[in-house]
Amino acid sequence: MAESTSNVRDAGFKAAFATHELEARVNTGKVAALLVAILMPFGASLDFAVYDKRWGFFLILRLCCAVLAVGIWFLLTRPFGRRHHQLLGFLTALLPAFFITWMIYDQEGPSSPYYAGLNLIILAISVVVRWSALESLLMVTCVILMYVAACVIHGPVSDKSGLFVSNCIFMVETGVIVVVGNHFFNRLRFREFVTRYELNERKQELEEAIRKLREAEAQLIQQEKMASLGVMSAGIIHEINNPLNFAGTGLFTLRKKSKHVAPEQQGAYLELLTDVEEGINRVKSIVSDLRMFTHPDTESVDDVEVGEVVTSTLRFLASELTDKVRVEQDLPARLTVRANKNKLIHVLTNLVQNSLDALRRKSFNGESPTIRIEGRAEPDRVILRVRDNGPGITPENLPKIFDPFFTTKEVGEGMGLGLSICYRLVQEFGGEITVDSQPDHYCQFTLAFPIRKPNGTAA
């Protein structure tokens, strides 16, 4: 496993280095071509001073070289040039060398001072372009051979053998310095790239670690809030249950006594009892929600088919799902998650109910109120999403949406426990719930359930 990871890392490094080198070679190749295009015509001033009678002819040679160099620069700006950057780089160095050796052949041969220009080309190979030691050696050899050929073709070199040999020796020494220098310079560049690559990797790893720490911190804070609510809920349930039982018993007794009320007052009397009963049932519902925190593991976890859960949820909310609200489903057949069916129905019902409440608060123009429920299986988890095109949640409220008792609804419409309970229940299943929203466009809750291996561990 470690060897495989190392191979992947090495492959990534090699690909990054190859891309880096390609960009560097193309860029330095363009710089070299522009230098040739500029410096070759500039050398016409030297021609005028040294070979004034051949100045016009040499100017034509220099301009031809400059035009060809501009052509090479243009090709390097195109995909063709990027693919053949090595060949074009050689041509960039050979062009001025060819035209300078032509001038050496045309005039004094070994006596021409223009051999210094060939030395400049050899030095430029080291300073400007990004070539390997072998490529540099090949190019230096080509330049020296071109000089030797120009001198020999010009005429016998025996009478100027001392000058010819000294010029060749100077060029060879310059070439050796360039080749050796390129070799060590390339090693330094490679080490520098390795260092920067590793530093970038460490930076990315550190950023990823910081992100995970922040996520873990947020989850711990949320779990602490849930735990605190659980402790508080136990006390609240104990304190409220007894008065509720007394009130329920008294309400039952008062209904029995309704026959002793005057007939003309019985309607108002029974209506008042109904209002009281609704209030007691509302308190019982709140206590039932709070009980979720004090007894989170009272039911078993099993493979639950998502389609059945969605069907049950929509059936429970059938009276509120009017024709004005379109419900879209995109669920693979027999998609299952590890959860408690009743609690998962509770979670989904709460999310769909919230979507319905949100859709009522938005005025639609040209689109229909829509709730979309979709699910999919991934290699290591199952994703279930509930999305609506309602007013959404403002950015400042998103971080607080799962906090106990936080609600954006009007007073009396909710206590702000629904999403807190959903958060707690999904955590029971080993999953997580997240929210994403864009105000005035949508709100989307995503439930992620880990896939369990046969031995019971998460995938």
PDB file of N, CA, C and O in Angstrom, residues 280-325:
ATOM      1  N   ILE A 280     -52.830  21.313  25.336  1.00  0.00           N
ATOM      2  CA  ILE A 280     -52.153  20.217  26.041  1.00  0.00           C
ATOM      3  C   ILE A 280     -51.466  19.286  25.048  1.00  0.00           C
ATOM      4  O   ILE A 280     -50.326  18.846  25.271  1.00  0.00           O
ATOM      5  N   ASN A 281     -52.143  18.978  23.931  1.00  0.00           N
ATOM      6  CA  ASN A 281     -51.536  18.116  22.914  1.00  0.00           C
ATOM      7  C   ASN A 281     -50.290  18.756  22.312  1.00  0.00           C
ATOM      8  O   ASN A 281     -49.317  18.065  21.975  1.00  0.00           O
ATOM      9  N   ARG A 282     -50.327  20.094  22.159  1.00  0.00           N
ATOM     10  CA  ARG A 282     -49.147  20.788  21.634  1.00  0.00           C
ATOM     11  C   ARG A 282     -47.966  20.642  22.599  1.00  0.00           C
ATOM     12  O   ARG A 282     -46.828  20.374  22.175  1.00  0.00           O
ATOM     13  N   VAL A 283     -48.239  20.757  23.891  1.00  0.00           N
ATOM     14  CA  VAL A 283     -47.179  20.593  24.889  1.00  0.00           C
ATOM     15  C   VAL A 283     -46.677  19.153  24.883  1.00  0.00           C
ATOM     16  O   VAL A 283     -45.461  18.903  24.975  1.00  0.00           O
ATOM     17  N   LYS A 284     -47.590  18.198  24.735  1.00  0.00           N
ATOM     18  CA  LYS A 284     -47.175  16.794  24.667  1.00  0.00           C
ATOM     19  C   LYS A 284     -46.268  16.541  23.451  1.00  0.00           C
ATOM     20  O   LYS A 284     -45.313  15.765  23.532  1.00  0.00           O
ATOM     21  N   SER A 285     -46.604  17.189  22.331  1.00  0.00           N
ATOM     22  CA  SER A 285     -45.774  17.035  21.128  1.00  0.00           C
ATOM     23  C   SER A 285     -44.363  17.571  21.362  1.00  0.00           C
ATOM     24  O   SER A 285     -43.373  16.958  20.954  1.00  0.00           O
ATOM     25  N   ILE A 286     -44.279  18.708  22.067  1.00  0.00           N
ATOM     26  CA  ILE A 286     -42.962  19.278  22.374  1.00  0.00           C
ATOM     27  C   ILE A 286     -42.179  18.335  23.282  1.00  0.00           C
ATOM     28  O   ILE A 286     -40.986  18.085  23.086  1.00  0.00           O
ATOM     29  N   VAL A 287     -42.855  17.784  24.286  1.00  0.00           N
ATOM     30  CA  VAL A 287     -42.189  16.854  25.198  1.00  0.00           C
ATOM     31  C   VAL A 287     -41.725  15.609  24.451  1.00  0.00           C
ATOM     32  O   VAL A 287     -40.643  15.071  24.713  1.00  0.00           O
ATOM     33  N   SER A 288     -42.557  15.156  23.482  1.00  0.00           N
ATOM     34  CA  SER A 288     -42.175  13.979  22.696  1.00  0.00           C
ATOM     35  C   SER A 288     -40.910  14.257  21.884  1.00  0.00           C
ATOM     36  O   SER A 288     -40.023  13.404  21.773  1.00  0.00           O
ATOM     37  N   ASP A 289     -40.817  15.469  21.327  1.00  0.00           N
ATOM     38  CA  ASP A 289     -39.604  15.840  20.596  1.00  0.00           C
ATOM     39  C   ASP A 289     -38.393  15.881  21.509  1.00  0.00           C
ATOM     40  O   ASP A 289     -37.300  15.411  21.157  1.00  0.00           O
ATOM     41  N   LEU A 290     -38.586  16.427  22.695  1.00  0.00           N
ATOM     42  CA  LEU A 290     -37.472  16.504  23.640  1.00  0.00           C
ATOM     43  C   LEU A 290     -37.022  15.112  24.076  1.00  0.00           C
ATOM     44  O   LEU A 290     -35.844  14.883  24.365  1.00  0.00           O
ATOM     45  N   ARG A 291     -37.955  14.155  24.104  1.00  0.00           N
ATOM     46  CA  ARG A 291     -37.612  12.803  24.534  1.00  0.00           C
ATOM     47  C   ARG A 291     -36.629  12.148  23.561  1.00  0.00           C
ATOM     48  O   ARG A 291     -35.896  11.226  23.925  1.00  0.00           O
ATOM     49  N   MET A 292     -36.606  12.631  22.320  1.00  0.00           N
ATOM     50  CA  MET A 292     -35.658  12.107  21.342  1.00  0.00           C
ATOM     51  C   MET A 292     -34.213  12.270  21.820  1.00  0.00           C
ATOM     52  O   MET A 292     -33.336  11.491  21.476  1.00  0.00           O
ATOM     53  N   PHE A 293     -33.965  13.325  22.603  1.00  0.00           N
ATOM     54  CA  PHE A 293     -32.609  13.589  23.070  1.00  0.00           C
ATOM     55  C   PHE A 293     -32.254  12.756  24.293  1.00  0.00           C
ATOM     56  O   PHE A 293     -31.088  12.480  24.543  1.00  0.00           O
ATOM     57  N   THR A 294     -33.211  12.403  25.065  1.00  0.00           N
ATOM     58  CA  THR A 294     -32.916  11.655  26.289  1.00  0.00           C
ATOM     59  C   THR A 294     -32.880  10.157  26.061  1.00  0.00           C
ATOM     60  O   THR A 294     -32.289   9.421  26.844  1.00  0.00           O
ATOM     61  N   HIS A 295     -33.526   9.664  24.986  1.00  0.00           N
ATOM     62  CA  HIS A 295     -33.522   8.223  24.683  1.00  0.00           C
ATOM     63  C   HIS A 295     -33.183   8.031  23.207  1.00  0.00           C
ATOM     64  O   HIS A 295     -34.008   7.602  22.414  1.00  0.00           O
ATOM     65  N   PRO A 296     -31.939   8.364  22.787  1.00  0.00           N
ATOM     66  CA  PRO A 296     -31.593   8.295  21.365  1.00  0.00           C
ATOM     67  C   PRO A 296     -31.415   6.892  20.825  1.00  0.00           C
ATOM     68  O   PRO A 296     -31.488   6.687  19.628  1.00  0.00           O
ATOM     69  N   ASP A 297     -31.153   5.895  21.663  1.00  0.00           N
ATOM     70  CA  ASP A 297     -30.808   4.555  21.165  1.00  0.00           C
ATOM     71  C   ASP A 297     -31.841   3.503  21.549  1.00  0.00           C
ATOM     72  O   ASP A 297     -31.512   2.359  21.805  1.00  0.00           O
ATOM     73  N   THR A 298     -33.099   3.918  21.609  1.00  0.00           N
ATOM     74  CA  THR A 298     -34.126   2.981  22.074  1.00  0.00           C
ATOM     75  C   THR A 298     -34.623   2.067  20.963  1.00  0.00           C
ATOM     76  O   THR A 298     -35.347   1.133  21.229  1.00  0.00           O
ATOM     77  N   GLU A 299     -34.258   2.346  19.712  1.00  0.00           N
ATOM     78  CA  GLU A 299     -34.740   1.536  18.608  1.00  0.00           C
ATOM     79  C   GLU A 299     -33.566   1.024  17.795  1.00  0.00           C
ATOM     80  O   GLU A 299     -32.508   1.634  17.734  1.00  0.00           O
ATOM     81  N   SER A 300     -33.768  -0.111  17.137  1.00  0.00           N
ATOM     82  CA  SER A 300     -32.681  -0.766  16.407  1.00  0.00           C
ATOM     83  C   SER A 300     -32.429  -0.087  15.059  1.00  0.00           C
ATOM     84  O   SER A 300     -33.266   0.647  14.543  1.00  0.00           O
ATOM     85  N   VAL A 301     -31.233  -0.361  14.513  1.00  0.00           N
ATOM     86  CA  VAL A 301     -30.844   0.143  13.196  1.00  0.00           C
ATOM     87  C   VAL A 301     -30.810  -1.027  12.232  1.00  0.00           C
ATOM     88  O   VAL A 301     -30.284  -2.091  12.556  1.00  0.00           O
ATOM     89  N   ASP A 302     -31.360  -0.834  11.047  1.00  0.00           N
ATOM     90  CA  ASP A 302     -31.450  -1.924  10.084  1.00  0.00           C
ATOM     91  C   ASP A 302     -31.328  -1.349   8.675  1.00  0.00           C
ATOM     92  O   ASP A 302     -31.256  -0.137   8.490  1.00  0.00           O
ATOM     93  N   ASP A 303     -31.310  -2.229   7.657  1.00  0.00           N
ATOM     94  CA  ASP A 303     -31.317  -1.770   6.267  1.00  0.00           C
ATOM     95  C   ASP A 303     -32.719  -1.286   5.928  1.00  0.00           C
ATOM     96  O   ASP A 303     -33.686  -2.046   5.989  1.00  0.00           O
ATOM     97  N   VAL A 304     -32.809  -0.019   5.567  1.00  0.00           N
ATOM     98  CA  VAL A 304     -34.101   0.607   5.289  1.00  0.00           C
ATOM     99  C   VAL A 304     -34.140   1.018   3.827  1.00  0.00           C
ATOM    100  O   VAL A 304     -33.200   1.656   3.331  1.00  0.00           O
ATOM    101  N   GLU A 305     -35.220   0.667   3.149  1.00  0.00           N
ATOM    102  CA  GLU A 305     -35.367   1.050   1.748  1.00  0.00           C
ATOM    103  C   GLU A 305     -35.846   2.493   1.673  1.00  0.00           C
ATOM    104  O   GLU A 305     -36.901   2.854   2.223  1.00  0.00           O
ATOM    105  N   VAL A 306     -35.068   3.322   0.993  1.00  0.00           N
ATOM    106  CA  VAL A 306     -35.344   4.757   0.946  1.00  0.00           C
ATOM    107  C   VAL A 306     -36.682   5.045   0.284  1.00  0.00           C
ATOM    108  O   VAL A 306     -37.426   5.925   0.720  1.00  0.00           O
ATOM    109  N   GLY A 307     -36.998   4.306  -0.771  1.00  0.00           N
ATOM    110  CA  GLY A 307     -38.262   4.538  -1.469  1.00  0.00           C
ATOM    111  C   GLY A 307     -39.467   4.387  -0.550  1.00  0.00           C
ATOM    112  O   GLY A 307     -40.427   5.169  -0.622  1.00  0.00           O
ATOM    113  N   GLU A 308     -39.443   3.387   0.338  1.00  0.00           N
ATOM    114  CA  GLU A 308     -40.556   3.183   1.270  1.00  0.00           C
ATOM    115  C   GLU A 308     -40.655   4.335   2.257  1.00  0.00           C
ATOM    116  O   GLU A 308     -41.756   4.787   2.604  1.00  0.00           O
ATOM    117  N   VAL A 309     -39.500   4.834   2.707  1.00  0.00           N
ATOM    118  CA  VAL A 309     -39.501   5.958   3.648  1.00  0.00           C
ATOM    119  C   VAL A 309     -40.105   7.194   2.990  1.00  0.00           C
ATOM    120  O   VAL A 309     -40.919   7.907   3.596  1.00  0.00           O
ATOM    121  N   VAL A 310     -39.723   7.460   1.749  1.00  0.00           N
ATOM    122  CA  VAL A 310     -40.251   8.623   1.042  1.00  0.00           C
ATOM    123  C   VAL A 310     -41.755   8.474   0.834  1.00  0.00           C
ATOM    124  O   VAL A 310     -42.525   9.437   1.021  1.00  0.00           O
ATOM    125  N   THR A 311     -42.188   7.285   0.465  1.00  0.00           N
ATOM    126  CA  THR A 311     -43.630   7.055   0.265  1.00  0.00           C
ATOM    127  C   THR A 311     -44.406   7.307   1.551  1.00  0.00           C
ATOM    128  O   THR A 311     -45.460   7.971   1.546  1.00  0.00           O
ATOM    129  N   SER A 312     -43.902   6.797   2.677  1.00  0.00           N
ATOM    130  CA  SER A 312     -44.578   7.013   3.961  1.00  0.00           C
ATOM    131  C   SER A 312     -44.610   8.488   4.311  1.00  0.00           C
ATOM    132  O   SER A 312     -45.629   9.013   4.789  1.00  0.00           O
ATOM    133  N   THR A 313     -43.503   9.183   4.085  1.00  0.00           N
ATOM    134  CA  THR A 313     -43.441  10.613   4.396  1.00  0.00           C
ATOM    135  C   THR A 313     -44.473  11.392   3.602  1.00  0.00           C
ATOM    136  O   THR A 313     -45.206  12.229   4.159  1.00  0.00           O
ATOM    137  N   LEU A 314     -44.545  11.143   2.309  1.00  0.00           N
ATOM    138  CA  LEU A 314     -45.490  11.867   1.465  1.00  0.00           C
ATOM    139  C   LEU A 314     -46.933  11.514   1.818  1.00  0.00           C
ATOM    140  O   LEU A 314     -47.830  12.359   1.684  1.00  0.00           O
ATOM    141  N   ARG A 315     -47.155  10.287   2.269  1.00  0.00           N
ATOM    142  CA  ARG A 315     -48.500   9.906   2.694  1.00  0.00           C
ATOM    143  C   ARG A 315     -48.907  10.655   3.962  1.00  0.00           C
ATOM    144  O   ARG A 315     -50.038  11.131   4.091  1.00  0.00           O
ATOM    145  N   PHE A 316     -47.970  10.809   4.914  1.00  0.00           N
ATOM    146  CA  PHE A 316     -48.265  11.537   6.145  1.00  0.00           C
ATOM    147  C   PHE A 316     -48.597  13.007   5.855  1.00  0.00           C
ATOM    148  O   PHE A 316     -49.419  13.613   6.552  1.00  0.00           O
ATOM    149  N   LEU A 317     -47.945  13.569   4.832  1.00  0.00           N
ATOM    150  CA  LEU A 317     -48.127  14.988   4.530  1.00  0.00           C
ATOM    151  C   LEU A 317     -49.080  15.215   3.363  1.00  0.00           C
ATOM    152  O   LEU A 317     -49.104  16.301   2.778  1.00  0.00           O
ATOM    153  N   ALA A 318     -49.851  14.186   3.020  1.00  0.00           N
ATOM    154  CA  ALA A 318     -50.728  14.275   1.848  1.00  0.00           C
ATOM    155  C   ALA A 318     -51.703  15.437   1.951  1.00  0.00           C
ATOM    156  O   ALA A 318     -52.006  16.104   0.956  1.00  0.00           O
ATOM    157  N   SER A 319     -52.192  15.709   3.161  1.00  0.00           N
ATOM    158  CA  SER A 319     -53.176  16.787   3.316  1.00  0.00           C
ATOM    159  C   SER A 319     -52.570  18.160   3.051  1.00  0.00           C
ATOM    160  O   SER A 319     -53.285  19.107   2.715  1.00  0.00           O
ATOM    161  N   GLU A 320     -51.246  18.293   3.219  1.00  0.00           N
ATOM    162  CA  GLU A 320     -50.591  19.591   3.004  1.00  0.00           C
ATOM    163  C   GLU A 320     -49.977  19.701   1.616  1.00  0.00           C
ATOM    164  O   GLU A 320     -49.678  20.794   1.145  1.00  0.00           O
ATOM    165  N   LEU A 321     -49.760  18.562   0.952  1.00  0.00           N
ATOM    166  CA  LEU A 321     -49.191  18.574  -0.400  1.00  0.00           C
ATOM    167  C   LEU A 321     -50.307  18.805  -1.410  1.00  0.00           C
ATOM    168  O   LEU A 321     -50.840  17.876  -2.019  1.00  0.00           O
ATOM    169  N   THR A 322     -50.683  20.060  -1.589  1.00  0.00           N
ATOM    170  CA  THR A 322     -51.766  20.397  -2.508  1.00  0.00           C
ATOM    171  C   THR A 322     -51.277  20.305  -3.948  1.00  0.00           C
ATOM    172  O   THR A 322     -50.107  20.073  -4.220  1.00  0.00           O
ATOM    173  N   ASP A 323     -52.214  20.519  -4.864  1.00  0.00           N
ATOM    174  CA  ASP A 323     -51.868  20.462  -6.288  1.00  0.00           C
ATOM    175  C   ASP A 323     -50.888  21.564  -6.683  1.00  0.00           C
ATOM    176  O   ASP A 323     -50.233  21.478  -7.728  1.00  0.00           O
ATOM    177  N   LYS A 324     -50.787  22.607  -5.865  1.00  0.00           N
ATOM    178  CA  LYS A 324     -49.898  23.729  -6.196  1.00  0.00           C
ATOM    179  C   LYS A 324     -48.427  23.382  -5.980  1.00  0.00           C
ATOM    180  O   LYS A 324     -47.542  24.048  -6.508  1.00  0.00           O
ATOM    181  N   VAL A 325     -48.161  22.358  -5.182  1.00  0.00           N
ATOM    182  CA  VAL A 325     -46.774  21.974  -4.887  1.00  0.00           C
ATOM    183  C   VAL A 325     -46.438  20.711  -5.676  1.00  0.00           C
ATOM    184  O   VAL A 325     -47.104  19.679  -5.533  1.00  0.00           O
TER     185      VAL A 325
END
